[in-house]
Coordinates of C-alpha atoms in Angstrom, one line a residue:
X1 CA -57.8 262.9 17.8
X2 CA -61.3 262.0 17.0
X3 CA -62.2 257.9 17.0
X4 CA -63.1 257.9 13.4
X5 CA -59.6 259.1 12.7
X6 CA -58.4 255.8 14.0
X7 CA -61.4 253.6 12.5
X8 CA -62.1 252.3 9.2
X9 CA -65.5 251.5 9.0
X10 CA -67.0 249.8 6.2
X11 CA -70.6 250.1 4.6
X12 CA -72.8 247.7 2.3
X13 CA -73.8 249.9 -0.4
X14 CA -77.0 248.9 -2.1
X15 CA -76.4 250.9 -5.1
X16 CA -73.0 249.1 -5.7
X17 CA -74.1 246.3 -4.2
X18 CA -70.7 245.7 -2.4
X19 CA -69.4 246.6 1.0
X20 CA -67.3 250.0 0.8
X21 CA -64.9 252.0 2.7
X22 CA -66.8 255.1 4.2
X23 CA -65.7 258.2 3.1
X24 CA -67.8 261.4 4.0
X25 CA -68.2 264.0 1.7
X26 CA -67.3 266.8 4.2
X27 CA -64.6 265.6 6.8
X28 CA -66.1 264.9 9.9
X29 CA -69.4 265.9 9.4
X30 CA -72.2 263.3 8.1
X31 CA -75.5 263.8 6.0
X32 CA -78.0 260.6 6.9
X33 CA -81.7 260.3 5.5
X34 CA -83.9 258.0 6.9
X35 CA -87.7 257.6 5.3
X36 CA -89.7 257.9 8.3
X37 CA -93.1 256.5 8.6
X38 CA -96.6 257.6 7.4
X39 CA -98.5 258.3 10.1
X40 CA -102.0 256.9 9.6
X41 CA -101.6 253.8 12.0
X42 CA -99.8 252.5 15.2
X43 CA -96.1 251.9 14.0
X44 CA -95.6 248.3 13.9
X45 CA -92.5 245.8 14.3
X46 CA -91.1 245.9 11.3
X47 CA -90.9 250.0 11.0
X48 CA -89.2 249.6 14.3
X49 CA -86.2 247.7 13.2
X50 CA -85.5 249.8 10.7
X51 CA -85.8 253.0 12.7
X52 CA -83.5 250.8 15.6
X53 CA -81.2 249.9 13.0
X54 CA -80.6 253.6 12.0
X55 CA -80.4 254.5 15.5
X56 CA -77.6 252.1 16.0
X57 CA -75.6 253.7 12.9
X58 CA -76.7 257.4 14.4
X59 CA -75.5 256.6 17.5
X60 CA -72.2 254.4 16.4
X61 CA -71.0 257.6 14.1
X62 CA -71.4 260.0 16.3
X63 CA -69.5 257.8 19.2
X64 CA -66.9 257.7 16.5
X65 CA -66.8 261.7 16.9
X66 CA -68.4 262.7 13.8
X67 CA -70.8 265.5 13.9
X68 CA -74.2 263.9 11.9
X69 CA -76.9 265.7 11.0
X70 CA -79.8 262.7 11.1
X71 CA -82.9 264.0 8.8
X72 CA -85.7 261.8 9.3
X73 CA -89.4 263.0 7.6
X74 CA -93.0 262.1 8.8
X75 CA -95.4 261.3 5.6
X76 CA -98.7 263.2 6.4
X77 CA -99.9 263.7 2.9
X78 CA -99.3 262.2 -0.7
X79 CA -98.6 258.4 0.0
X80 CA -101.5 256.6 -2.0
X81 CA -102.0 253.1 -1.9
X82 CA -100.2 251.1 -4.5
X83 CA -96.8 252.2 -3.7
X84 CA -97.5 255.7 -3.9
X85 CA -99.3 255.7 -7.2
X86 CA -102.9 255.0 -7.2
X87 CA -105.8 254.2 -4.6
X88 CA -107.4 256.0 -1.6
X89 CA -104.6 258.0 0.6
X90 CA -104.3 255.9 4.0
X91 CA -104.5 259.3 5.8
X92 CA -107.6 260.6 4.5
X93 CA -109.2 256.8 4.9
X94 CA -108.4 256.8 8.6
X95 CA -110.1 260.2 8.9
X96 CA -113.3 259.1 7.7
X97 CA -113.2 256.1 9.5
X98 CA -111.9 257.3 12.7
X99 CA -114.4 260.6 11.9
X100 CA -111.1 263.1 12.8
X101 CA -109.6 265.9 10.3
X102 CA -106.7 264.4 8.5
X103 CA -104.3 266.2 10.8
X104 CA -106.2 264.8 13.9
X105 CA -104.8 261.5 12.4
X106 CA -101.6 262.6 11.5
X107 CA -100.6 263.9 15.0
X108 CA -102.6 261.1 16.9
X109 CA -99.9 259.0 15.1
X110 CA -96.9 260.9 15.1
X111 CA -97.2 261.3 18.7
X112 CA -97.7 257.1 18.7
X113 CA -94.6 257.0 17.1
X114 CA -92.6 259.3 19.4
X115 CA -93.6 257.5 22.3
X116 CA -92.8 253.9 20.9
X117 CA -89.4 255.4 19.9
X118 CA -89.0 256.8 23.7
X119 CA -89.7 253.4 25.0
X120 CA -86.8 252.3 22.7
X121 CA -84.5 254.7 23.9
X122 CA -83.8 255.6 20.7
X123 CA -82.7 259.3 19.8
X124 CA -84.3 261.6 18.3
X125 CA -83.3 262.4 14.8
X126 CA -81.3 266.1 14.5
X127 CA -84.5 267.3 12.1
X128 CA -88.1 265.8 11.5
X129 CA -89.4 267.7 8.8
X130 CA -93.2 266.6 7.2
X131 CA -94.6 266.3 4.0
X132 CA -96.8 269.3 4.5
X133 CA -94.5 271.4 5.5
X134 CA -92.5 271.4 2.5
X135 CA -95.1 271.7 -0.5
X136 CA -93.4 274.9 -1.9
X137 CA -90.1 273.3 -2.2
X138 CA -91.7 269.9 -3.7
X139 CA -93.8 272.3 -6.4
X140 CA -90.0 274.3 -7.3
X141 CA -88.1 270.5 -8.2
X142 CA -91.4 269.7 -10.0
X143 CA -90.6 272.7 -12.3
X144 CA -87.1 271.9 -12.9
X145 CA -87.5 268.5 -13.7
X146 CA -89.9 269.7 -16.4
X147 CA -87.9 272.9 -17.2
X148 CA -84.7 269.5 -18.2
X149 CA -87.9 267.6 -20.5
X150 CA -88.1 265.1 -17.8
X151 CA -91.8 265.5 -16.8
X152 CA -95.0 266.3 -19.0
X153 CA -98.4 267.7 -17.4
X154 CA -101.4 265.9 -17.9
X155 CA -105.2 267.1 -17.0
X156 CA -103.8 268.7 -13.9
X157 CA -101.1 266.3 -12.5
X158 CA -97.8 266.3 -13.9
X159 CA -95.7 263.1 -14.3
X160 CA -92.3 261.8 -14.6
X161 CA -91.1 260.6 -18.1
X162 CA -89.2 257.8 -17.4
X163 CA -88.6 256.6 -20.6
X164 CA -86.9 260.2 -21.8
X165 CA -84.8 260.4 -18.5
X166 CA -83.7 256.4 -19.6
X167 CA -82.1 257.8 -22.5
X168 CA -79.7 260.1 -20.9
X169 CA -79.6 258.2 -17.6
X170 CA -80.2 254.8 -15.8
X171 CA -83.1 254.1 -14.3
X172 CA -83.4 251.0 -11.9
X173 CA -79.8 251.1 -11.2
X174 CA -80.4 251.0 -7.2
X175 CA -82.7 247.9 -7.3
X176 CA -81.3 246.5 -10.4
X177 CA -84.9 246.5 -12.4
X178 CA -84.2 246.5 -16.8
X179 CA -86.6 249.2 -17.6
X180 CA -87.2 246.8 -20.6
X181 CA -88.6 244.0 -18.6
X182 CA -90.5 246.7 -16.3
X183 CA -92.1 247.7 -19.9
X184 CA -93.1 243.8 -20.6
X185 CA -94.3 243.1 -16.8
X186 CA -96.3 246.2 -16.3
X187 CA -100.2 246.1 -15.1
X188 CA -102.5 248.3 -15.4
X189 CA -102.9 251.0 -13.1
X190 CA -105.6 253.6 -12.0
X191 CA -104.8 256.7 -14.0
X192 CA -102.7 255.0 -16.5
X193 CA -104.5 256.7 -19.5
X194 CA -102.9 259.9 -18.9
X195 CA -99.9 258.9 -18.6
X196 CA -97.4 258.3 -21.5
X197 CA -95.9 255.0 -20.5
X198 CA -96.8 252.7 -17.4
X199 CA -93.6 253.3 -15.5
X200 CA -93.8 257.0 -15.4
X201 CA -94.8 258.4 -12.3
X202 CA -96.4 261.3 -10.5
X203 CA -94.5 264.2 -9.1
X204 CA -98.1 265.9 -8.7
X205 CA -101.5 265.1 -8.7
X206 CA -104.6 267.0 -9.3
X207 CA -107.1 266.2 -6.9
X208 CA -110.5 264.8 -7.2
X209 CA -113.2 266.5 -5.8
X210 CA -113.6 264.8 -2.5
X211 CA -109.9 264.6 -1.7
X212 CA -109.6 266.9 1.1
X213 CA -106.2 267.4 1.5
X214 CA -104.9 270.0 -1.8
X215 CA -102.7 272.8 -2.4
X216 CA -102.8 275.6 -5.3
X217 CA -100.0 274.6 -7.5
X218 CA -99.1 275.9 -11.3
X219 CA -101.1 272.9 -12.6
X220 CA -104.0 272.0 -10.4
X221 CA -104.9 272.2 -6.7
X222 CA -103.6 269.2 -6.0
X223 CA -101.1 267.1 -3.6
X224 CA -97.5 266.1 -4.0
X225 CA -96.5 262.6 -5.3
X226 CA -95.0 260.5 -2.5
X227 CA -91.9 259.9 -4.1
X228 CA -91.0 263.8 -4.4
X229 CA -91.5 264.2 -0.9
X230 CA -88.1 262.7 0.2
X231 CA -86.3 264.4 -2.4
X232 CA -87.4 267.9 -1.5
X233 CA -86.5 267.4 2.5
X234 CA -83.5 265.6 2.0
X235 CA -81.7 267.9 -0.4
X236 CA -83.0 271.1 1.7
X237 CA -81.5 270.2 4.6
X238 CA -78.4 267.9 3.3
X239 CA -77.6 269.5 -0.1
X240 CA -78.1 268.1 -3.4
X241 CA -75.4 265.4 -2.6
X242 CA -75.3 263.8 0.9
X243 CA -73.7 260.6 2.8
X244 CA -76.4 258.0 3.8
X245 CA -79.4 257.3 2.5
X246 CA -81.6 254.5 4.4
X247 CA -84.9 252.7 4.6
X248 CA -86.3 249.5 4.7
X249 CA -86.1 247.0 1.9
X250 CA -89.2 247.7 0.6
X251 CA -88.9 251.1 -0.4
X252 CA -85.1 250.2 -2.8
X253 CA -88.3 250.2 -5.8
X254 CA -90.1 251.9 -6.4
X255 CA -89.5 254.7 -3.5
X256 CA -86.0 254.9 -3.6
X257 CA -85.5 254.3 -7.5
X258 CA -88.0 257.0 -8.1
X259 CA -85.7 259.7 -5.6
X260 CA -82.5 258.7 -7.4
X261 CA -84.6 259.7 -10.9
X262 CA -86.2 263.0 -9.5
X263 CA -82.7 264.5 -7.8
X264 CA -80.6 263.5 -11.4
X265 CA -83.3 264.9 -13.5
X266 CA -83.0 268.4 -11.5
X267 CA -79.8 268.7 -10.5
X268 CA -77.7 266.6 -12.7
X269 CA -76.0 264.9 -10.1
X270 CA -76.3 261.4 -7.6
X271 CA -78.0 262.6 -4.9
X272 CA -76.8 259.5 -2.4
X273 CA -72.8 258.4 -2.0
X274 CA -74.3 255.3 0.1
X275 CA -77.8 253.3 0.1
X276 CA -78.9 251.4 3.0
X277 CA -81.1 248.9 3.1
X278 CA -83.0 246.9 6.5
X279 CA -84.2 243.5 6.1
X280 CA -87.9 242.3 7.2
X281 CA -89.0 241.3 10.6
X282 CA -91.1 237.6 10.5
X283 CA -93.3 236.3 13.3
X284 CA -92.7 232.8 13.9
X285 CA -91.7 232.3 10.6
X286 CA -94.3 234.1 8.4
X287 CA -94.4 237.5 7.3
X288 CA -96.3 240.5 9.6
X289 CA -99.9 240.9 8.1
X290 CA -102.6 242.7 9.9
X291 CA -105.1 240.5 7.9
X292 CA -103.8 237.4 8.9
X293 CA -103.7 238.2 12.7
X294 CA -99.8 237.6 12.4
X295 CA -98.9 240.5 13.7
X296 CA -97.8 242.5 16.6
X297 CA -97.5 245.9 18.2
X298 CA -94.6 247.6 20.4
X299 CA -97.4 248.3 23.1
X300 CA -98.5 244.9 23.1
X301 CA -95.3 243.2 23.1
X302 CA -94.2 245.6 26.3
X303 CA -97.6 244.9 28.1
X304 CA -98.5 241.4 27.4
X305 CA -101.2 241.9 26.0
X306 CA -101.5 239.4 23.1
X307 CA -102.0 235.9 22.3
X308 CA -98.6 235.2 20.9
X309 CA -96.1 235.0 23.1
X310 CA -96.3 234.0 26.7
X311 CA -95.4 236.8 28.6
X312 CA -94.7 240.8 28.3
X313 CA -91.1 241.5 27.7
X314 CA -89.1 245.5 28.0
X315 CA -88.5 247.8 25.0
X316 CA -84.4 246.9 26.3
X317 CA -84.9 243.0 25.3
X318 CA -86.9 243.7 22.7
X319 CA -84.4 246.3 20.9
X320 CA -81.5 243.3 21.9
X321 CA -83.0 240.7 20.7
X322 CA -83.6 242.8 17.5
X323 CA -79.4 243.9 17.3
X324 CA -78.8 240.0 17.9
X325 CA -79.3 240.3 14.1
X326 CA -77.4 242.1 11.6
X327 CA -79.8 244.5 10.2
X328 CA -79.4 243.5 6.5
X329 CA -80.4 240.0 7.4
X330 CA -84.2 238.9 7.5
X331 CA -85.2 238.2 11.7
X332 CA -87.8 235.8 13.0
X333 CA -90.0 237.0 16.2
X334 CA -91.1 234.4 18.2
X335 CA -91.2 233.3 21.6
X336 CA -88.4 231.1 22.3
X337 CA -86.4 233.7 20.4
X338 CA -87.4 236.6 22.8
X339 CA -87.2 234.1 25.9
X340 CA -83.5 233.2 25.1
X341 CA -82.5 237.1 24.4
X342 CA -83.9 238.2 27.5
X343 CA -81.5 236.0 29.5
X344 CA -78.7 237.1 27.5
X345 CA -79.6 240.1 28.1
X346 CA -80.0 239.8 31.8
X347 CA -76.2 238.0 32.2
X348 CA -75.0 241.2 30.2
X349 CA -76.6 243.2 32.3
X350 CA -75.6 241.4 35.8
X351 CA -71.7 241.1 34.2
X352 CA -71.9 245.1 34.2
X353 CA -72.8 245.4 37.5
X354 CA -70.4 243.1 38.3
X355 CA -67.5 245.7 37.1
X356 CA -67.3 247.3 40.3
X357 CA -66.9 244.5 43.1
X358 CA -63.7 243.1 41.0
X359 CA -60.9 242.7 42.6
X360 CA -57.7 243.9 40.7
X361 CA -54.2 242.5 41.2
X362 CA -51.2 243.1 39.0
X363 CA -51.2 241.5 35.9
X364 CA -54.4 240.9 33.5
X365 CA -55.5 237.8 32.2
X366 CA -57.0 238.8 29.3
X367 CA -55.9 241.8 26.7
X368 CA -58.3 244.8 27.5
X369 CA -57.1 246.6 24.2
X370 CA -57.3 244.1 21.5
X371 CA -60.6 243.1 23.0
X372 CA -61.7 246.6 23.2
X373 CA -60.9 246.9 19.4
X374 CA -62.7 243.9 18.5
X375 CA -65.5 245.5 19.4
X376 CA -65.0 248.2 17.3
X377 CA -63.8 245.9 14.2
X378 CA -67.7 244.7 14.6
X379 CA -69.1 248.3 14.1
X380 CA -66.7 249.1 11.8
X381 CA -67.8 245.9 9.4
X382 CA -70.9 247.4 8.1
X383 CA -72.6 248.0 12.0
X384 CA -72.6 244.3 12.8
X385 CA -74.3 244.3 15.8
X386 CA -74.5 240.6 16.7
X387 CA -70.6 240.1 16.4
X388 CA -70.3 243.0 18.9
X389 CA -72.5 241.7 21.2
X390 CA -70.8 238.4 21.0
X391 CA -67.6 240.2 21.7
X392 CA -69.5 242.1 24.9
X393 CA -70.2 238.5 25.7
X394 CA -66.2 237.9 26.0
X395 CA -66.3 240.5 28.4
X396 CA -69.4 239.5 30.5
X397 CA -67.3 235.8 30.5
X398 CA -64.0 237.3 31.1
X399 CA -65.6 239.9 34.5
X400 CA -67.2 236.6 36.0
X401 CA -64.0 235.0 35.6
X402 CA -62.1 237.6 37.4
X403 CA -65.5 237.9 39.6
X404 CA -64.8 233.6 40.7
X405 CA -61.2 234.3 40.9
X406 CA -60.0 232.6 37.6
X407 CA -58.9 235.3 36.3
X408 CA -57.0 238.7 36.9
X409 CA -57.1 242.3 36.2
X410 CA -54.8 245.4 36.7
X411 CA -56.7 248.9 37.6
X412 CA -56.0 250.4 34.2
X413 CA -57.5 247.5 32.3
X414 CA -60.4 247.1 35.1
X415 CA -60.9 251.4 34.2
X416 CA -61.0 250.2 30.5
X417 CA -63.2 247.5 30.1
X418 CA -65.8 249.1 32.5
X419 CA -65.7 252.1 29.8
X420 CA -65.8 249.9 26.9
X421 CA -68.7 247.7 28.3
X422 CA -70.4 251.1 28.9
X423 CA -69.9 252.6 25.5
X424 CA -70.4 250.2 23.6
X425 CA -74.2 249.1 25.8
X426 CA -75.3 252.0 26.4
X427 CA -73.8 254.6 24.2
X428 CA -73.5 252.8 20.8
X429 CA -76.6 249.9 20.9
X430 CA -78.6 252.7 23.5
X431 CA -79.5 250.1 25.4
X432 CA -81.2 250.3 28.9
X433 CA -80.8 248.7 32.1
X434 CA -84.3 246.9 33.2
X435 CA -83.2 247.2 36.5
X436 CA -83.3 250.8 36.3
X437 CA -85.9 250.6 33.8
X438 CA -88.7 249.8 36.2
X439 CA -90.1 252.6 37.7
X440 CA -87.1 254.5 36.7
X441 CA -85.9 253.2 40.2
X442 CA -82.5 250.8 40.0
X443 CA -81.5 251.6 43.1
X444 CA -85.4 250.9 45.0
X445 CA -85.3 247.4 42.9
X446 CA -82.0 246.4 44.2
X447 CA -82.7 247.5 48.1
X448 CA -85.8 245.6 48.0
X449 CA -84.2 242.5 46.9
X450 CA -81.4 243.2 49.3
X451 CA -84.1 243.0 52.1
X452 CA -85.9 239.6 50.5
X453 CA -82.3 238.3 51.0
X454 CA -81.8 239.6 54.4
X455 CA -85.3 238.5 55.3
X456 CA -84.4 234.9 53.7
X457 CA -81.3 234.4 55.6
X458 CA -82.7 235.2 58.5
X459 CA -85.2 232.2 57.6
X460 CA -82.9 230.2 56.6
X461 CA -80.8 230.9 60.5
X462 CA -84.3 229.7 62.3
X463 CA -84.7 226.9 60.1
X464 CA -87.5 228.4 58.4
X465 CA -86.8 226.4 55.7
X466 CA -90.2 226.5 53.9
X467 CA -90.2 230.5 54.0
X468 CA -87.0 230.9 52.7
X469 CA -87.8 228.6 50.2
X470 CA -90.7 230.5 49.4
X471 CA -88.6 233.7 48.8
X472 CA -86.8 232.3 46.4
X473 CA -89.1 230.8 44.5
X474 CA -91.2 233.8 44.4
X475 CA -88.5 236.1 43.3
X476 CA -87.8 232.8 40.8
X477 CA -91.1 233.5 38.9
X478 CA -90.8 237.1 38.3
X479 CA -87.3 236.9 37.3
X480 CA -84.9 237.5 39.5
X481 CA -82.8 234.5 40.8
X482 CA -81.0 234.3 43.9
X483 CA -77.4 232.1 43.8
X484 CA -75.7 231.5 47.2
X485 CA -72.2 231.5 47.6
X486 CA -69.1 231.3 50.0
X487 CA -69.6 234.9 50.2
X488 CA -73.2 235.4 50.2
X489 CA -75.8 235.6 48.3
X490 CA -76.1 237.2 44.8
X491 CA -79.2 237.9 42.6
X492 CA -79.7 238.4 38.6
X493 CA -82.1 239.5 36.7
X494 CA -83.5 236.3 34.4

């Protein structure tokens, strides 16, 4: 029997707007979208939580024994400035500043972003398919939307009537927008003269004489609108109706409003059973801004090298500190923040390795099972990451319990809780032990400490009081602190 057979998980829908019993389409096998990045910049924070989050729901369903097939697209062409719609492409802008081709800047980024995910430990999606690679299929939905009466061509570019597909359909559905108050609200955009209304919007656009990035299409030689993009990878590789759609907040409208649109207008049907939505990442209370200097990078949060916080701190802590939140719920970066996970993190990590030096005797004094299914009522409530790691938190309390000797544990419920602890850490939030982290080399890290501690105890028998104080101290300030006990002495990593 497969774990999902036994679970009932639960997902927040944004298209309902309500939390809903998962039900995949096709039994045991999952469709998942995830809008990737456009790769004309180092990723940043904020893009990383919502790739982490989708790891964590990756990784959760296929613990749970379901086979997923995880489609997550690069952007390397079509994005304009303006939410897609008008401006100067990022890509192209990068290119003439950085003096590259466009696709110099578009794999000098995608490999950024690989290697930031890497550090993350977060896995790999089961297809990464570009923007660019798919121009045949985006040019075929651009004819059948137009083919239904839902798009008009105009001097080259072809756009999406929104107004005509309103009439038959509902637009703004997903992020609840009136397309009657969209009509009152509107500004004026670039390009807005050839279109019939202000809300429609481009499936393709002809392209001006100095945009270098074009293909032949029926109407122009031109590029793809942003929008289309998703729905032409999606639906090749997940059908025209899949599981899980996600993406960050900011893309519900008009991103996500528009892909809804495009797949209904061509295919008559809802392309998405289940929307969801991450929330933003703040920095000490104010939003993320390059402008403003409020703003951070993976690489210099991992090296130190900034003026915000105080010290460097590991892709692990970072991505824990980051699942202390639920992902639907907006999450402050700051120092003391970061300070306070890392040393949850460290006691998590020290109760682990505690699993093995427990003794066991014959009765347990605390239930394994129902505490093992806690953990999975948390996933199971919409991936709520920081009630499952406060129920790994029960565990880490219950191991040093058994670890000081008040409390017990029989060998079956010792064999379980070390399996949980490790599922649920490593498989399910993909976490990584820093011990083992450095270097790669766990087992180096711990035998040099082992030495310090041989080396200070031996102090400590001449009454070399200052050296062994020195030891200590100095293993103090990188970390790792040393706690003597009637049976020795113990270190963890702070």
């Amino acid at each position: 029997m497969k774990r999902y057979e036994k679970q009932q998980l639960y997902i927040h829908n944004s298209l309902t707007k309500s939390k809903e019993l998962f039900t995949p389409i096709h039994e045991g096998a999952i469709g998942l979208y995830v809008c990737g990045p456009t790769v004309y910049s180092n990723v940043h924070m904020g893009n990383c939580r919502t790739f982490l989050s989708f790891d964590l729901v990756y990784r959760y369903l296929t613990h749970l024994g379901y086979k997923v097939r995880y489609v997550r697209n690069i952007t390397d062409a079509g994005h304009l400035e303006n939410d897609g719609e008008s401006g100067e492409d990022p890509i192209l802008k990068k290119a003439r500043i950085e003096q590259l081709e466009p696709m110099e800047v578009v794999q000098k980024y995608t490999v950024d972003f690989h290697t930031i995910m890497a550090k993350f430990n977060a896995l790999p999606p089961s297809i990464e398919p570009t923007a660019t690679g798919h121009i045949f299929e985006q040019i075929r939905i651009v004819e059948k939307i137009m083919a239904e009466g839902y798009a008009y061509e105009k001097n080259g570019s072809v756009y999406f009537d929104v107004m005509k597909f309103n009439e038959d359909n509902a637009y703004g559905k997903l992020s609840g927008r009136q397309l009657e108050d969209m009509v009152t609200n509107t500004r004026e955009l670039a390009a807005q003269s050839e279109k019939k209304n202000p809300q429609d919007f481009a499936l393709w656009k002809k392209a001006e004489p100095q945009h270098i990035m074009r293909w032949p299409s029926p109407w122009s030689d031109g590029f793809p609108g942003w929008h289309l993009e998703c729905t032409a990878m999606s639906t090749k590789y997940l059908g025209d109706q899949f599981d899980i759609h996600g993406g960050g907040m900011d893309l519900k409208f008009p991103h996500h409003e528009c892909e809804i649109a495009q797949a209904e207008a061509s295919t008559k049907k809802s392309p998405v059973n289940y929307w969801m939505h991450t929330n933003m990442l703040t920095l000490n209370g104010k939003k993320m801004a390059k402008s403003t200097g409020n703003n951070i990078l993976p690489s210099e949060l991992f090296t130190g090298d900034n003026d915000i916080l105080s010290k460097a701190f590991s892709p692990a802590v970072a991505k824990f500190f980051m699942y202390q939140a639920h992902y639907g719920s907006i999450l402050d970066f700051s120092n003391d923040a970061l300070l306070a996970s890392e040393k949850g993190f460290n006691r998590l990590m020290d109760a682990f390795r505690s699993i093995e030096s427990l003794d066991t005797s014959e009765e347990s004094s605390m239930n394994i099972a129902q505490w093992k299914q806690s953990c999975y009522d948390a996933m199971n409530d919409d991936f709520n990451s920081p009630i499952l790691i406060a129920q790994l938190f029960e565990g880490a309390t219950f191991i040093n319990s058994v670890k000081h000797g008040s409390g017990s544990i029989t060998v079956e419920d010792l064999k379980l809780l070390k399996q949980t602890m490790s599922d649920f850490i490593f498989d399910v939030l993909g976490l990584v032990d820093v011990a083992s982290e450095n270097n790669g080399s766990g087992e180096k890290l711990e035998g040099a400490i082992d030495l310090l501690i041989q080396l200070r105890n031996d102090a400590r028998a001449n009454k070399d009081f200052a050296t062994s104080d020195k030891i200590r101290d100095s293993l103090l300030e990188v970390g790792i602190q040393l706690k003597d006990g009637k049976d020795g002495t113990t270190y963890s990593l702070n």
